[in-house]
Amino acid sequence: MKKVKWGILSTASIAKSVLIPAIKRAENAEGVAIASRGERVHRAAAECGIPVAYESYDALLQDANIDAVYIPLPNHLHKEWVIKAAEHGKHVLCEKPVALSSEEALEMVRVCKEQKVVFMEAFMYQFHPQYKRVQELMASGEIGDIKLVKGSFSFFMENREGNIRMNKEMGGGSLFDVGSYCVHAIRSILNAEPVQVYAQAQLDLETKVDTSAYVSMDFENGIKATFDCSFDMLMRNELEIIGTQGAIKLPHAYRPDINDGIGEIIIQTNESTRIEKMAGDIYKAEVEHISAAILQGTEPVYPGAESVKNMKVLQACLESIETGEVVQVK
C-alpha cells in the first residue's frame, strides 16, 4: 500500500505523545521527518523513531520527500505555517483552533485551494465510531424531534505560568482550547449553523484570557444549544442531545482516548435507558482519513470551509463576551 510521507512541524508534546505514534499505527502513513529550532529536535527524532531531523521549519518544507505536514504549533502561528506549507506543495493537518479569526482561516483555505493541497483541522474526536452511531440514532427518530444540545469540556489546568493557553496574543483561553470542540460537535451533530450567540466568561485578572466561558446558541433550524468550557473545573468532556421523546448522552464525547478508546452512548427514553459501548482509535483514524484523501485526491470529511464557519462562531462568542450582548454570526 502506498503511504503518505509525513513531516512534523514542532516537537510539541501532542506530536510526540499522540500524533507520531498514530502515524506509526496508520496503514497508509509514514513519519519521515520532524523539525524544530535547535538541538532538541535531534533528541525528539531519536525518541520518536523519526529518521530525519531539521533545525528549522523551512528546511523541512523544502524536503521534496515529504507529502504532508502536521502543524501543532501555537495558535497564532497556524496561519503563517499552513500557508508556507501549502506554498511548498505540502498537504496540511493543523491543530485546532485553525486560526485566530475567520478572516485568517479564509485566507488559509484560499491558499490551500490555489495550491491544490488537502487541508484539514485536527478535530480527531469526530472519527470515533460513536458519532456515526449517534447520527443513526437521531435519524431513527427514537428520541423524537431534537430540541436542545448541550456540551461541556473542561479540565483543571495546573502550572499556568508561562503556559501558552494563558497568553491572549497567542490565541489562549478556554474558548479556543476546548470550547472549539463543543462548537464543532454541536454544529456537526445538527448539520446546521447558529444564527446568534450569547456568551459570558470569567477572565484571568492578569492575562485577560477566558478561563471559563458559558455560551448559548440559537440555530437556523430553531434548535437551541448551550455549552461551557473551562480551565477551572474537573475533567468533563460531555455531549447531550435532547429530543421530545428521549435523550442521547456521550460522557466521553471529545476524549474517548483517555477512556481506553471506549465511547459510551446512553440512550434514555420514557420507557427505558440503555448503554451502548464501542471502541475506536481516534488519532489513527484521523491520520488514515486525511492520508486517504491525499492519496485519492478527495476532500476530507471536515474541509477548510467548515473550519471557517467554526471560527465565525468562536469569533462571535468572543465579541459577545466583550460587549455583553447577543451577537449575530456572520
PDB file of C-alpha atoms in Angstrom, residues 70-192:
ATOM      1  CA  TYR A  70       1.218  18.093  10.786  1.00  0.00           C
ATOM      2  CA  ILE A  71       1.197  21.506  12.487  1.00  0.00           C
ATOM      3  CA  PRO A  72       0.795  21.544  16.304  1.00  0.00           C
ATOM      4  CA  LEU A  73       2.325  24.997  16.700  1.00  0.00           C
ATOM      5  CA  PRO A  74       0.810  27.673  18.985  1.00  0.00           C
ATOM      6  CA  ASN A  75      -2.456  29.045  17.611  1.00  0.00           C
ATOM      7  CA  HIS A  76      -1.063  32.392  16.463  1.00  0.00           C
ATOM      8  CA  LEU A  77       1.446  30.621  14.202  1.00  0.00           C
ATOM      9  CA  HIS A  78      -1.077  28.430  12.358  1.00  0.00           C
ATOM     10  CA  LYS A  79      -1.809  30.864   9.548  1.00  0.00           C
ATOM     11  CA  GLU A  80       1.837  31.552   8.730  1.00  0.00           C
ATOM     12  CA  TRP A  81       2.925  27.929   8.581  1.00  0.00           C
ATOM     13  CA  VAL A  82      -0.174  26.491   6.937  1.00  0.00           C
ATOM     14  CA  ILE A  83       0.274  28.989   4.119  1.00  0.00           C
ATOM     15  CA  LYS A  84       4.012  28.310   3.850  1.00  0.00           C
ATOM     16  CA  ALA A  85       3.394  24.564   3.803  1.00  0.00           C
ATOM     17  CA  ALA A  86       0.777  24.909   1.078  1.00  0.00           C
ATOM     18  CA  GLU A  87       3.082  27.117  -0.992  1.00  0.00           C
ATOM     19  CA  HIS A  88       5.637  24.290  -0.811  1.00  0.00           C
ATOM     20  CA  GLY A  89       3.012  21.841  -2.070  1.00  0.00           C
ATOM     21  CA  LYS A  90       2.528  20.087   1.261  1.00  0.00           C
ATOM     22  CA  HIS A  91      -0.868  18.827   2.400  1.00  0.00           C
ATOM     23  CA  VAL A  92      -1.752  20.001   5.905  1.00  0.00           C
ATOM     24  CA  LEU A  93      -3.261  18.653   9.103  1.00  0.00           C
ATOM     25  CA  CYS A  94      -3.419  21.620  11.510  1.00  0.00           C
ATOM     26  CA  GLU A  95      -4.289  21.578  15.179  1.00  0.00           C
ATOM     27  CA  LYS A  96      -7.370  23.422  16.386  1.00  0.00           C
ATOM     28  CA  PRO A  97      -8.354  26.176  16.502  1.00  0.00           C
ATOM     29  CA  VAL A  98      -7.243  26.579  12.942  1.00  0.00           C
ATOM     30  CA  ALA A  99      -6.617  30.324  13.299  1.00  0.00           C
ATOM     31  CA  LEU A 100      -7.263  33.378  15.447  1.00  0.00           C
ATOM     32  CA  SER A 101     -10.135  34.634  13.278  1.00  0.00           C
ATOM     33  CA  SER A 102     -12.399  33.608  10.440  1.00  0.00           C
ATOM     34  CA  GLU A 103     -10.560  36.056   8.183  1.00  0.00           C
ATOM     35  CA  GLU A 104      -7.273  34.244   8.840  1.00  0.00           C
ATOM     36  CA  ALA A 105      -8.953  30.882   8.268  1.00  0.00           C
ATOM     37  CA  LEU A 106     -10.458  32.061   4.986  1.00  0.00           C
ATOM     38  CA  GLU A 107      -7.052  33.144   3.698  1.00  0.00           C
ATOM     39  CA  MET A 108      -5.509  29.803   4.716  1.00  0.00           C
ATOM     40  CA  VAL A 109      -8.252  27.874   2.919  1.00  0.00           C
ATOM     41  CA  ARG A 110      -7.885  30.058  -0.173  1.00  0.00           C
ATOM     42  CA  VAL A 111      -4.143  29.427  -0.439  1.00  0.00           C
ATOM     43  CA  CYS A 112      -4.541  25.682   0.105  1.00  0.00           C
ATOM     44  CA  LYS A 113      -7.175  25.560  -2.629  1.00  0.00           C
ATOM     45  CA  GLU A 114      -4.977  27.552  -5.010  1.00  0.00           C
ATOM     46  CA  GLN A 115      -2.041  25.226  -4.318  1.00  0.00           C
ATOM     47  CA  LYS A 116      -4.311  22.161  -4.679  1.00  0.00           C
ATOM     48  CA  VAL A 117      -3.362  20.689  -1.304  1.00  0.00           C
ATOM     49  CA  VAL A 118      -5.622  18.894   1.159  1.00  0.00           C
ATOM     50  CA  PHE A 119      -6.205  20.889   4.332  1.00  0.00           C
ATOM     51  CA  MET A 120      -7.939  19.689   7.496  1.00  0.00           C
ATOM     52  CA  GLU A 121      -8.298  20.963  11.046  1.00  0.00           C
ATOM     53  CA  ALA A 122      -7.488  18.294  13.635  1.00  0.00           C
ATOM     54  CA  PHE A 123     -10.780  17.604  15.417  1.00  0.00           C
ATOM     55  CA  MET A 124      -9.809  13.983  15.981  1.00  0.00           C
ATOM     56  CA  TYR A 125     -12.776  13.005  18.180  1.00  0.00           C
ATOM     57  CA  GLN A 126     -15.175  13.035  15.214  1.00  0.00           C
ATOM     58  CA  PHE A 127     -13.551   9.865  13.860  1.00  0.00           C
ATOM     59  CA  HIS A 128     -14.706   7.743  16.792  1.00  0.00           C
ATOM     60  CA  PRO A 129     -17.472   5.307  15.715  1.00  0.00           C
ATOM     61  CA  GLN A 130     -19.754   6.578  18.471  1.00  0.00           C
ATOM     62  CA  TYR A 131     -20.554   9.598  16.300  1.00  0.00           C
ATOM     63  CA  LYS A 132     -21.777   7.547  13.362  1.00  0.00           C
ATOM     64  CA  ARG A 133     -23.971   5.643  15.800  1.00  0.00           C
ATOM     65  CA  VAL A 134     -25.357   8.872  17.292  1.00  0.00           C
ATOM     66  CA  GLN A 135     -26.296  10.073  13.819  1.00  0.00           C
ATOM     67  CA  GLU A 136     -28.077   6.761  13.197  1.00  0.00           C
ATOM     68  CA  LEU A 137     -29.986   7.083  16.468  1.00  0.00           C
ATOM     69  CA  MET A 138     -31.024  10.649  15.696  1.00  0.00           C
ATOM     70  CA  ALA A 139     -32.164   9.679  12.189  1.00  0.00           C
ATOM     71  CA  SER A 140     -34.168   6.737  13.554  1.00  0.00           C
ATOM     72  CA  GLY A 141     -36.484   9.062  15.433  1.00  0.00           C
ATOM     73  CA  GLU A 142     -36.039   7.177  18.703  1.00  0.00           C
ATOM     74  CA  ILE A 143     -35.637  10.396  20.721  1.00  0.00           C
ATOM     75  CA  GLY A 144     -38.153  12.360  18.670  1.00  0.00           C
ATOM     76  CA  ASP A 145     -37.570  15.872  17.387  1.00  0.00           C
ATOM     77  CA  ILE A 146     -34.329  17.465  18.590  1.00  0.00           C
ATOM     78  CA  LYS A 147     -34.900  20.485  20.813  1.00  0.00           C
ATOM     79  CA  LEU A 148     -31.648  21.107  22.682  1.00  0.00           C
ATOM     80  CA  VAL A 149     -27.970  20.157  22.509  1.00  0.00           C
ATOM     81  CA  LYS A 150     -25.649  20.658  25.497  1.00  0.00           C
ATOM     82  CA  GLY A 151     -21.871  20.347  25.591  1.00  0.00           C
ATOM     83  CA  SER A 152     -19.188  20.606  28.267  1.00  0.00           C
ATOM     84  CA  PHE A 153     -15.413  20.404  28.006  1.00  0.00           C
ATOM     85  CA  SER A 154     -13.285  21.346  30.987  1.00  0.00           C
ATOM     86  CA  PHE A 155     -10.186  20.448  32.951  1.00  0.00           C
ATOM     87  CA  PHE A 156      -8.288  21.995  35.835  1.00  0.00           C
ATOM     88  CA  MET A 157      -5.072  23.417  34.449  1.00  0.00           C
ATOM     89  CA  GLU A 158      -2.020  23.233  36.683  1.00  0.00           C
ATOM     90  CA  ASN A 159       1.208  25.217  36.227  1.00  0.00           C
ATOM     91  CA  ARG A 160      -0.307  28.169  34.379  1.00  0.00           C
ATOM     92  CA  GLU A 161       2.695  30.479  34.452  1.00  0.00           C
ATOM     93  CA  GLY A 162       4.278  30.558  31.002  1.00  0.00           C
ATOM     94  CA  ASN A 163       1.585  28.297  29.524  1.00  0.00           C
ATOM     95  CA  ILE A 164       0.630  29.426  26.005  1.00  0.00           C
ATOM     96  CA  ARG A 165      -3.021  28.722  26.859  1.00  0.00           C
ATOM     97  CA  MET A 166      -2.816  31.749  29.162  1.00  0.00           C
ATOM     98  CA  ASN A 167      -1.376  34.079  26.504  1.00  0.00           C
ATOM     99  CA  LYS A 168      -4.053  36.188  24.805  1.00  0.00           C
ATOM    100  CA  GLU A 169      -1.816  37.268  21.900  1.00  0.00           C
ATOM    101  CA  MET A 170      -1.009  33.619  21.136  1.00  0.00           C
ATOM    102  CA  GLY A 171      -4.667  32.622  20.966  1.00  0.00           C
ATOM    103  CA  GLY A 172      -5.047  31.397  24.527  1.00  0.00           C
ATOM    104  CA  GLY A 173      -8.205  30.875  26.528  1.00  0.00           C
ATOM    105  CA  SER A 174     -10.630  28.060  27.247  1.00  0.00           C
ATOM    106  CA  LEU A 175     -12.954  29.007  24.391  1.00  0.00           C
ATOM    107  CA  PHE A 176     -10.294  28.399  21.737  1.00  0.00           C
ATOM    108  CA  ASP A 177      -8.642  25.484  23.542  1.00  0.00           C
ATOM    109  CA  VAL A 178     -11.618  23.307  24.481  1.00  0.00           C
ATOM    110  CA  GLY A 179     -14.715  25.309  23.616  1.00  0.00           C
ATOM    111  CA  SER A 180     -13.827  24.925  19.951  1.00  0.00           C
ATOM    112  CA  TYR A 181     -14.622  21.217  20.294  1.00  0.00           C
ATOM    113  CA  CYS A 182     -18.088  21.996  21.643  1.00  0.00           C
ATOM    114  CA  VAL A 183     -18.835  24.395  18.800  1.00  0.00           C
ATOM    115  CA  HIS A 184     -17.623  21.881  16.235  1.00  0.00           C
ATOM    116  CA  ALA A 185     -19.519  18.969  17.763  1.00  0.00           C
ATOM    117  CA  ILE A 186     -22.817  20.830  18.072  1.00  0.00           C
ATOM    118  CA  ARG A 187     -22.618  22.192  14.515  1.00  0.00           C
ATOM    119  CA  SER A 188     -21.680  18.780  13.152  1.00  0.00           C
ATOM    120  CA  ILE A 189     -24.337  16.823  15.055  1.00  0.00           C
ATOM    121  CA  LEU A 190     -27.090  19.223  13.988  1.00  0.00           C
ATOM    122  CA  ASN A 191     -25.667  19.757  10.483  1.00  0.00           C
ATOM    123  CA  ALA A 192     -26.739  23.362  10.934  1.00  0.00           C
TER     124      ALA A 192
END
